[in-house]
Coordinates of C-alpha atoms in Angstrom, one line a residue:
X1 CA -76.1 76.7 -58.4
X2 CA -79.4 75.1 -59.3
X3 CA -81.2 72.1 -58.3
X4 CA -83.8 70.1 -59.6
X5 CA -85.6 66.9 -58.7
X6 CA -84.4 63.6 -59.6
X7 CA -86.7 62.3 -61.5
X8 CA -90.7 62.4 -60.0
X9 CA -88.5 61.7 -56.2
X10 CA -88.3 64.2 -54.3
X11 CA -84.3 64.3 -53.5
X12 CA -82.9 67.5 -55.0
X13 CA -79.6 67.4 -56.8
X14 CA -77.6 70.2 -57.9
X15 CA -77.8 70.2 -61.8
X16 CA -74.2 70.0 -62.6
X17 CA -72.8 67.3 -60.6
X18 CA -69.1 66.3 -60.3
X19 CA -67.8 62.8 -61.4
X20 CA -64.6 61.4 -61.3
X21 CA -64.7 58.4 -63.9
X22 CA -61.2 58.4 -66.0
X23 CA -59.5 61.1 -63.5
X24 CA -59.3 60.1 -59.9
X25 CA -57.3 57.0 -59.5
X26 CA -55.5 57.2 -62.8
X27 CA -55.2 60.4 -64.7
X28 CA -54.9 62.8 -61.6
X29 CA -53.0 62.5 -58.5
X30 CA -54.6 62.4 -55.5
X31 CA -54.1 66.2 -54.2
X32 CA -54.9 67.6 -57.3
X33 CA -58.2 65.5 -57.5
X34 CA -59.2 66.7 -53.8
X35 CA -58.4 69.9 -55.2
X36 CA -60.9 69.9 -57.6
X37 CA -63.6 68.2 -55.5
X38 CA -62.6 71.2 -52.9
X39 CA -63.4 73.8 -56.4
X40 CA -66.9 71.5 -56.5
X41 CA -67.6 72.2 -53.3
X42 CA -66.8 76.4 -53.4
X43 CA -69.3 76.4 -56.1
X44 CA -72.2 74.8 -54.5
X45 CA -72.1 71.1 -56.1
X46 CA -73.7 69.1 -53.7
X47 CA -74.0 65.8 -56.4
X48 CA -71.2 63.7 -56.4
X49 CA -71.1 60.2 -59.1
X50 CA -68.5 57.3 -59.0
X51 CA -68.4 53.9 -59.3
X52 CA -66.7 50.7 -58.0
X53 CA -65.0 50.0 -61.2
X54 CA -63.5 53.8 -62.0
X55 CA -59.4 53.0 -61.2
X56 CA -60.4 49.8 -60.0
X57 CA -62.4 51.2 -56.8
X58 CA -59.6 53.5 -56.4
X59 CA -61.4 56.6 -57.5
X60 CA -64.3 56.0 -54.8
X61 CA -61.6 56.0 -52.2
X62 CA -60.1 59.4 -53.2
X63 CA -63.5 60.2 -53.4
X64 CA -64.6 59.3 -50.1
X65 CA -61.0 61.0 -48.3
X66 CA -61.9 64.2 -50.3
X67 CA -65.5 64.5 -49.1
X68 CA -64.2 63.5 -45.5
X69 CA -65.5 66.1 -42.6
X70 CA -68.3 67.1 -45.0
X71 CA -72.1 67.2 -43.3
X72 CA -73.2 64.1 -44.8
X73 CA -76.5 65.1 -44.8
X74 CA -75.5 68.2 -47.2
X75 CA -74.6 65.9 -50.1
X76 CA -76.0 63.5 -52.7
X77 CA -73.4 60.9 -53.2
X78 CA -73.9 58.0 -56.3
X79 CA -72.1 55.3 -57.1
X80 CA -72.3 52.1 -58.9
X81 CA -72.2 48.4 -59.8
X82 CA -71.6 45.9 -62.4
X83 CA -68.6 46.2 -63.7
X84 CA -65.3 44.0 -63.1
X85 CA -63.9 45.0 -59.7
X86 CA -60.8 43.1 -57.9
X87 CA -58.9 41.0 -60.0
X88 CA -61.9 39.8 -62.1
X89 CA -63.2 36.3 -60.7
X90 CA -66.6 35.3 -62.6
X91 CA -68.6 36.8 -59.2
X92 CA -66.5 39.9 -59.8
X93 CA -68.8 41.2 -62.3
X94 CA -72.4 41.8 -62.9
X95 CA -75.4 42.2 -61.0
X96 CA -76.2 39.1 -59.0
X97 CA -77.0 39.1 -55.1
X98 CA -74.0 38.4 -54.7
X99 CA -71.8 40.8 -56.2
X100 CA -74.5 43.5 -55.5
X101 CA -74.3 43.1 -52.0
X102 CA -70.2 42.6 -51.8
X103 CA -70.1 45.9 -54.0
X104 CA -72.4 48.1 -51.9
X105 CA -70.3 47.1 -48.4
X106 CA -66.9 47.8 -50.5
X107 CA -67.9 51.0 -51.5
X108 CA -69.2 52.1 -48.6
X109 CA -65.7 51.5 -46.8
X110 CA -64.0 53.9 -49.8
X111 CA -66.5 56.2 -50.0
X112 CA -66.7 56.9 -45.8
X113 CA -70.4 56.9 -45.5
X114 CA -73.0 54.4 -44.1
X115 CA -75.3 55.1 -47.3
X116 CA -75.3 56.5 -50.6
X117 CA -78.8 58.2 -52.3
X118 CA -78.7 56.5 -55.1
X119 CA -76.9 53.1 -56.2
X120 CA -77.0 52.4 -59.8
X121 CA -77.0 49.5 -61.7
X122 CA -74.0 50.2 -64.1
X123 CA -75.6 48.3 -66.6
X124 CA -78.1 46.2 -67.4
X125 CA -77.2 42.3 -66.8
X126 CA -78.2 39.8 -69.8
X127 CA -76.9 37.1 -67.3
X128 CA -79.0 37.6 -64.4
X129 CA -82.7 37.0 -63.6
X130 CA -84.3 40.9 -63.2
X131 CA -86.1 39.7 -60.5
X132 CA -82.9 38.7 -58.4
X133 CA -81.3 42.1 -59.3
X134 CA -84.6 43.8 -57.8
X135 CA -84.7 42.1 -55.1
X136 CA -81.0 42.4 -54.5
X137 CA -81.4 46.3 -55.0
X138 CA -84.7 46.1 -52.7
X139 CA -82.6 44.5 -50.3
X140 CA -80.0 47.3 -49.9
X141 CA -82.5 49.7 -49.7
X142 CA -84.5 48.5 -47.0
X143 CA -81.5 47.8 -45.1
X144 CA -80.5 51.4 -45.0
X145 CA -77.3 51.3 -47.6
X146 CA -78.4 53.2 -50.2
X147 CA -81.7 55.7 -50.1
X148 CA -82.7 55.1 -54.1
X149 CA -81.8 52.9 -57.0
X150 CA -80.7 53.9 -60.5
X151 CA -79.4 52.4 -63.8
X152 CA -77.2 53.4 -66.2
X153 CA -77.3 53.1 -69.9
X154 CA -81.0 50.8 -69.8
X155 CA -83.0 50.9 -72.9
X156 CA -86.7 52.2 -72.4
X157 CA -87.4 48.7 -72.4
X158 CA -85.5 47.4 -69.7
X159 CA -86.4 50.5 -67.8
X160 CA -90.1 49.7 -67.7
X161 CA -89.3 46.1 -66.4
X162 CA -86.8 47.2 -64.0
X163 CA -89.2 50.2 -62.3
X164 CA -91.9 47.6 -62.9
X165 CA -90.3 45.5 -60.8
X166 CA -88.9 47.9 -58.1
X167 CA -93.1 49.1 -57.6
X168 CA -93.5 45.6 -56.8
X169 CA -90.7 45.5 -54.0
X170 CA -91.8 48.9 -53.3
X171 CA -88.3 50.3 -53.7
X172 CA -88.1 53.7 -55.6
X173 CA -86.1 53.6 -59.0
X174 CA -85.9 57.3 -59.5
X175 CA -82.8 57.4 -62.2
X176 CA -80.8 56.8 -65.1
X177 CA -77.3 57.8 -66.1
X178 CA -76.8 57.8 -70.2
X179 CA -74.0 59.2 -72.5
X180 CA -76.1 62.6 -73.7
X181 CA -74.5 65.4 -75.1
X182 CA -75.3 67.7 -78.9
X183 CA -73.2 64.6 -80.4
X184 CA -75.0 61.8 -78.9
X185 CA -78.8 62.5 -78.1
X186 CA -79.5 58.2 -78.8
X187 CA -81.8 58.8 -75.2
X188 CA -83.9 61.5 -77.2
X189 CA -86.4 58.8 -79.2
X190 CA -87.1 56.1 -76.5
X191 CA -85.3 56.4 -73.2
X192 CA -86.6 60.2 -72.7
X193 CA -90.3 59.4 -73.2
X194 CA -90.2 56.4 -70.8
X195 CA -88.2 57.8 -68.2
X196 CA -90.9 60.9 -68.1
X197 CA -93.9 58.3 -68.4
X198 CA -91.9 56.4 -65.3
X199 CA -91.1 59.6 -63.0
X200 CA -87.3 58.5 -63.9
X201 CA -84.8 61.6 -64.0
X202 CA -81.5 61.6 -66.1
X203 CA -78.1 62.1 -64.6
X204 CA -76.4 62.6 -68.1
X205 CA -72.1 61.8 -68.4
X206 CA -69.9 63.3 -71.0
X207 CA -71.6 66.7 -71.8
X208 CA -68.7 67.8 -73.8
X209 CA -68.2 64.8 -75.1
X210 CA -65.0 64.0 -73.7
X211 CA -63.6 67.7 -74.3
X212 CA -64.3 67.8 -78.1
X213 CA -67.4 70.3 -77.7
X214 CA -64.7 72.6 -76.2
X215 CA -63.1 73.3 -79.1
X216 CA -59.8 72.3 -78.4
X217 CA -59.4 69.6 -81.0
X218 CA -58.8 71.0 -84.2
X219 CA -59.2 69.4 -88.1
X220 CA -56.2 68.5 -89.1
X221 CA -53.8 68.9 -86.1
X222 CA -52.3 66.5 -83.7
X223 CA -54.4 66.2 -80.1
X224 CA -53.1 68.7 -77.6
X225 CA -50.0 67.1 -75.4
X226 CA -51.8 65.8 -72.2
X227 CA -54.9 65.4 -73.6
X228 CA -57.9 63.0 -73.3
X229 CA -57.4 61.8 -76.9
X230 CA -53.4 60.9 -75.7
X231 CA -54.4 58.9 -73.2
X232 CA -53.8 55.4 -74.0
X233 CA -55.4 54.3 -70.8
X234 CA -58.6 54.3 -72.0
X235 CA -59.7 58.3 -73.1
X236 CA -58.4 57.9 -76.4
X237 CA -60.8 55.3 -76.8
X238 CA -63.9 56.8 -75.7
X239 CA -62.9 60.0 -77.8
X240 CA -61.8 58.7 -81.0
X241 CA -65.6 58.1 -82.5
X242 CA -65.8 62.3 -82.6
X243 CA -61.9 63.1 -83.9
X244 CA -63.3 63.2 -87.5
X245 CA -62.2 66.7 -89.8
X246 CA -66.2 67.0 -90.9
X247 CA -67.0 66.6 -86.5
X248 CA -64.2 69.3 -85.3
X249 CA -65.0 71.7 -87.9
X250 CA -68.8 71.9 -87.0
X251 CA -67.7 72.5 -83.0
X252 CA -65.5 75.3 -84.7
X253 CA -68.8 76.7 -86.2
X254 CA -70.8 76.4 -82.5
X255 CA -68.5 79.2 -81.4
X256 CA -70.5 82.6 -82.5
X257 CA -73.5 80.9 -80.9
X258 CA -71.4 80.9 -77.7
X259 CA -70.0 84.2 -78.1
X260 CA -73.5 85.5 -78.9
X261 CA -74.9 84.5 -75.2
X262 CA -71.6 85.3 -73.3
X263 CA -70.2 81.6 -73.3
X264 CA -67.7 79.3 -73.7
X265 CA -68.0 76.4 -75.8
X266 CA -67.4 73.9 -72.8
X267 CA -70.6 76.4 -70.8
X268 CA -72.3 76.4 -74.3
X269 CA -72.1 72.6 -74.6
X270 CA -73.4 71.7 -70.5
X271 CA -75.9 74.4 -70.9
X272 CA -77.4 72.5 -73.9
X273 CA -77.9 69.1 -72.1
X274 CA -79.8 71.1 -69.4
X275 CA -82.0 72.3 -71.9
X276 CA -83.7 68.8 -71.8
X277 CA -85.8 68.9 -69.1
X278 CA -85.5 65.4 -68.3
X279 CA -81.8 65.7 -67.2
X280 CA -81.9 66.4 -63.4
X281 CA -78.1 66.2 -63.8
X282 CA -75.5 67.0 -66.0
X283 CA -72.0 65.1 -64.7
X284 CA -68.5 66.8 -65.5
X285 CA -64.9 65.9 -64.4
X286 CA -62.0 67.8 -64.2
X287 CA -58.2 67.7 -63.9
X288 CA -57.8 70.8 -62.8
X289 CA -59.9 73.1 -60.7
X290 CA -59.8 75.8 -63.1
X291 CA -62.4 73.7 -65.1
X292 CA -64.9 73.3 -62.8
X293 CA -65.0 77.1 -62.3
X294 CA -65.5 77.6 -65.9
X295 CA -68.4 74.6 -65.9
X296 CA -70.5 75.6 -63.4
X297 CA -71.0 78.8 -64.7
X298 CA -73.8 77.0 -67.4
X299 CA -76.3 76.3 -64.2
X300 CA -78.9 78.5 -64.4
X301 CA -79.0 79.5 -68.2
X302 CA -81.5 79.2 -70.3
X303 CA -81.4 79.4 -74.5
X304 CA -84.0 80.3 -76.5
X305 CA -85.3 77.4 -79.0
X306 CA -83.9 79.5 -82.2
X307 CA -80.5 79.1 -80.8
X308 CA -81.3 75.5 -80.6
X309 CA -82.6 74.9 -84.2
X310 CA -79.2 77.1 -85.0
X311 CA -77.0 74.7 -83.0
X312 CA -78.9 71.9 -84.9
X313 CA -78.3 73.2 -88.0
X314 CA -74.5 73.5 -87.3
X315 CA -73.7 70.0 -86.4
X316 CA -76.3 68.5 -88.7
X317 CA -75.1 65.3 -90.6
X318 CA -72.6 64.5 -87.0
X319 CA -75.4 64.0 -84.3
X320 CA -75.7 60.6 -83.8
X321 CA -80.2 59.6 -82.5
X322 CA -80.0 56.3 -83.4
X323 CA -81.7 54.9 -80.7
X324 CA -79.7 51.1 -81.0
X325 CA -76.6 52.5 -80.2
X326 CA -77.7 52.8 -76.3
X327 CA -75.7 50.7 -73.9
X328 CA -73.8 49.2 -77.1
X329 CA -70.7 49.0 -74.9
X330 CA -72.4 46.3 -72.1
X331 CA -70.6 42.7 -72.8
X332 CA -73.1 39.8 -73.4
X333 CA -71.2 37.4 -71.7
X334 CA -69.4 37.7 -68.2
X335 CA -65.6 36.5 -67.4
X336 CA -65.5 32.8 -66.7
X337 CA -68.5 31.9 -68.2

């Protein structure tokens, strides 16, 4: 395993981190998920991302009993805040003082830990003065909860405000955590440059897209039984934008690249986001142990630019850059309001 700096800090993370959004809590029983943080583990993952609102909080508490008689000081653990936790009161949600500081204590009871390294602001909060958030953040820094703040899915925009603000309170903001994989590169235009003029690292989800860059969807045939795209608690949602014929037919064509530098599509498709050197992180989940074998076997490689133009050149038309689309999915106005 690898690891690089997040962002201009200097905390080292392994570069393929383990997540457990959509699995732990919901898609995977608990054994099985402990089995595959145990698989993480074996091959020298050190970086470990959740969130309050995965399963409800209930995948930072499988979390937290899989990680259990771990050295503490051997691991990077992240996790995050803003969206709706507990049964969804109007203070349930966001990024006020309020709910900032109720949601670090909570998830420091699931997760096991007096601290995390880095809690991230889930989203950005229309709702919410910055300047409370900041301070809020500041807050949990100085008082030993967490060791660095990070956002997820900011625009460069709200990026330079929010690390403005965090130089200010003299608290470092040292990361971000976008959707980026050869599908969806909408960080590539605006968020990329500021995060390198800010000293801000990436800690990229859904590499593989949610399992179509491994090739497993095919045009014109019915999902594979058990399935992301079957799940009708919230995967076949997130997965539907890339089940087009034109989209799984250009994956098809990525596979002599793959085969041409010893790698599976899945490896091909996690090695590409590393390729960035932005991304201090690339995130994957798993179901099964078996797949985080097979996943961490893209740290460490490196492709030459030609393969790069050649993957481009495959996908073409079906990679998304618009640089709007980022953090589309953040709601404008919170429950109760």
């Amino acid at each position: 395993m690898d690891f690089r700096y997040l962002g201009n800090s200097g905390l080292k993370v392994s570069e393929i981190s383990y997540g457990n959004w959509l699995t732990h809590g919901s898609q995977v029983e608990n054994e099985q998920a402990k089995a595959c943080v145990k698989a993480a583990l074996e091959a020298g993952i050190t970086t470990f991302d959740t969130a309050d609102t995965y399963a409800n909080t209930a995948a930072e508490t499988v979390l937290g009993e899989a990680l259990e008689g771990q050295r503490r000081e051997s691991l990077e653990i992240l996790t995050k805040v803003y969206w709706p936790t507990g049964p969804g009161g109007p203070n349930d949600v966001g990024l006020s003082r309020k709910h900032i500081h109720e949601s670090v204590n909570a998830s420091l009871k699931r997760l096991k830990t007096d601290y995390v390294d880095v809690y991230q602001a889930h989203r950005f909060d229309t709702e919410t003065p910055l300047e409370e958030t900041m301070e809020a953040f500041a807050d949990v820094v100085r008082q030993g909860k967490a060791l660095y703040i990070g956002t997820s899915e900011w625009t460069a925009d709200q990026l330079r405000e929010g690390h403005r603000l965090a130089r200010e309170l003299r608290v470092p903001l040292i990361s971000n955590q976008p959707r980026y994989n050869m599908l969806w590169r909408v960080i590539e235009a605006e968020v990329v440059p500021a995060s390198e003029e800010l000293g801000i690292g990436q800690v990229v989800f859904s590499p593989i897209a949610q399992g179509v860059l491994t090739g497993k969807y095919k045009a014109g045939q019915q999902p594979p039984e058990g399935s992301r795209a079957t799940d009708a608690k919230g995967g076949a949602n997130m997965i539907g934008r890339w089940l087009k014929d034109d989209v799984l037919n250009r994956v098809q064509e990525l596979q002599p690249i793959a085969d041409e530098v010893g790698l599976s599509l899945s490896q091909l498709a996690v090695v590409w986001v590393l390729q960035n050197q932005n991304v201090s992180s690339a995130i994957i989940g798993a179901s099964r142990p078996e797949q985080v074998i097979e996943n961490v076997k893209a740290s460490g490689v490196k492709l030459e630019d030609a393969l790069l133009k050649r993957i481009d050149e495959v996908l073409g038309s079906a990679i998304e850059s618009d640089p709007a689309k980022t953090a589309q999915d953040a709601p404008q106005t919170r429950p109760g309001s």
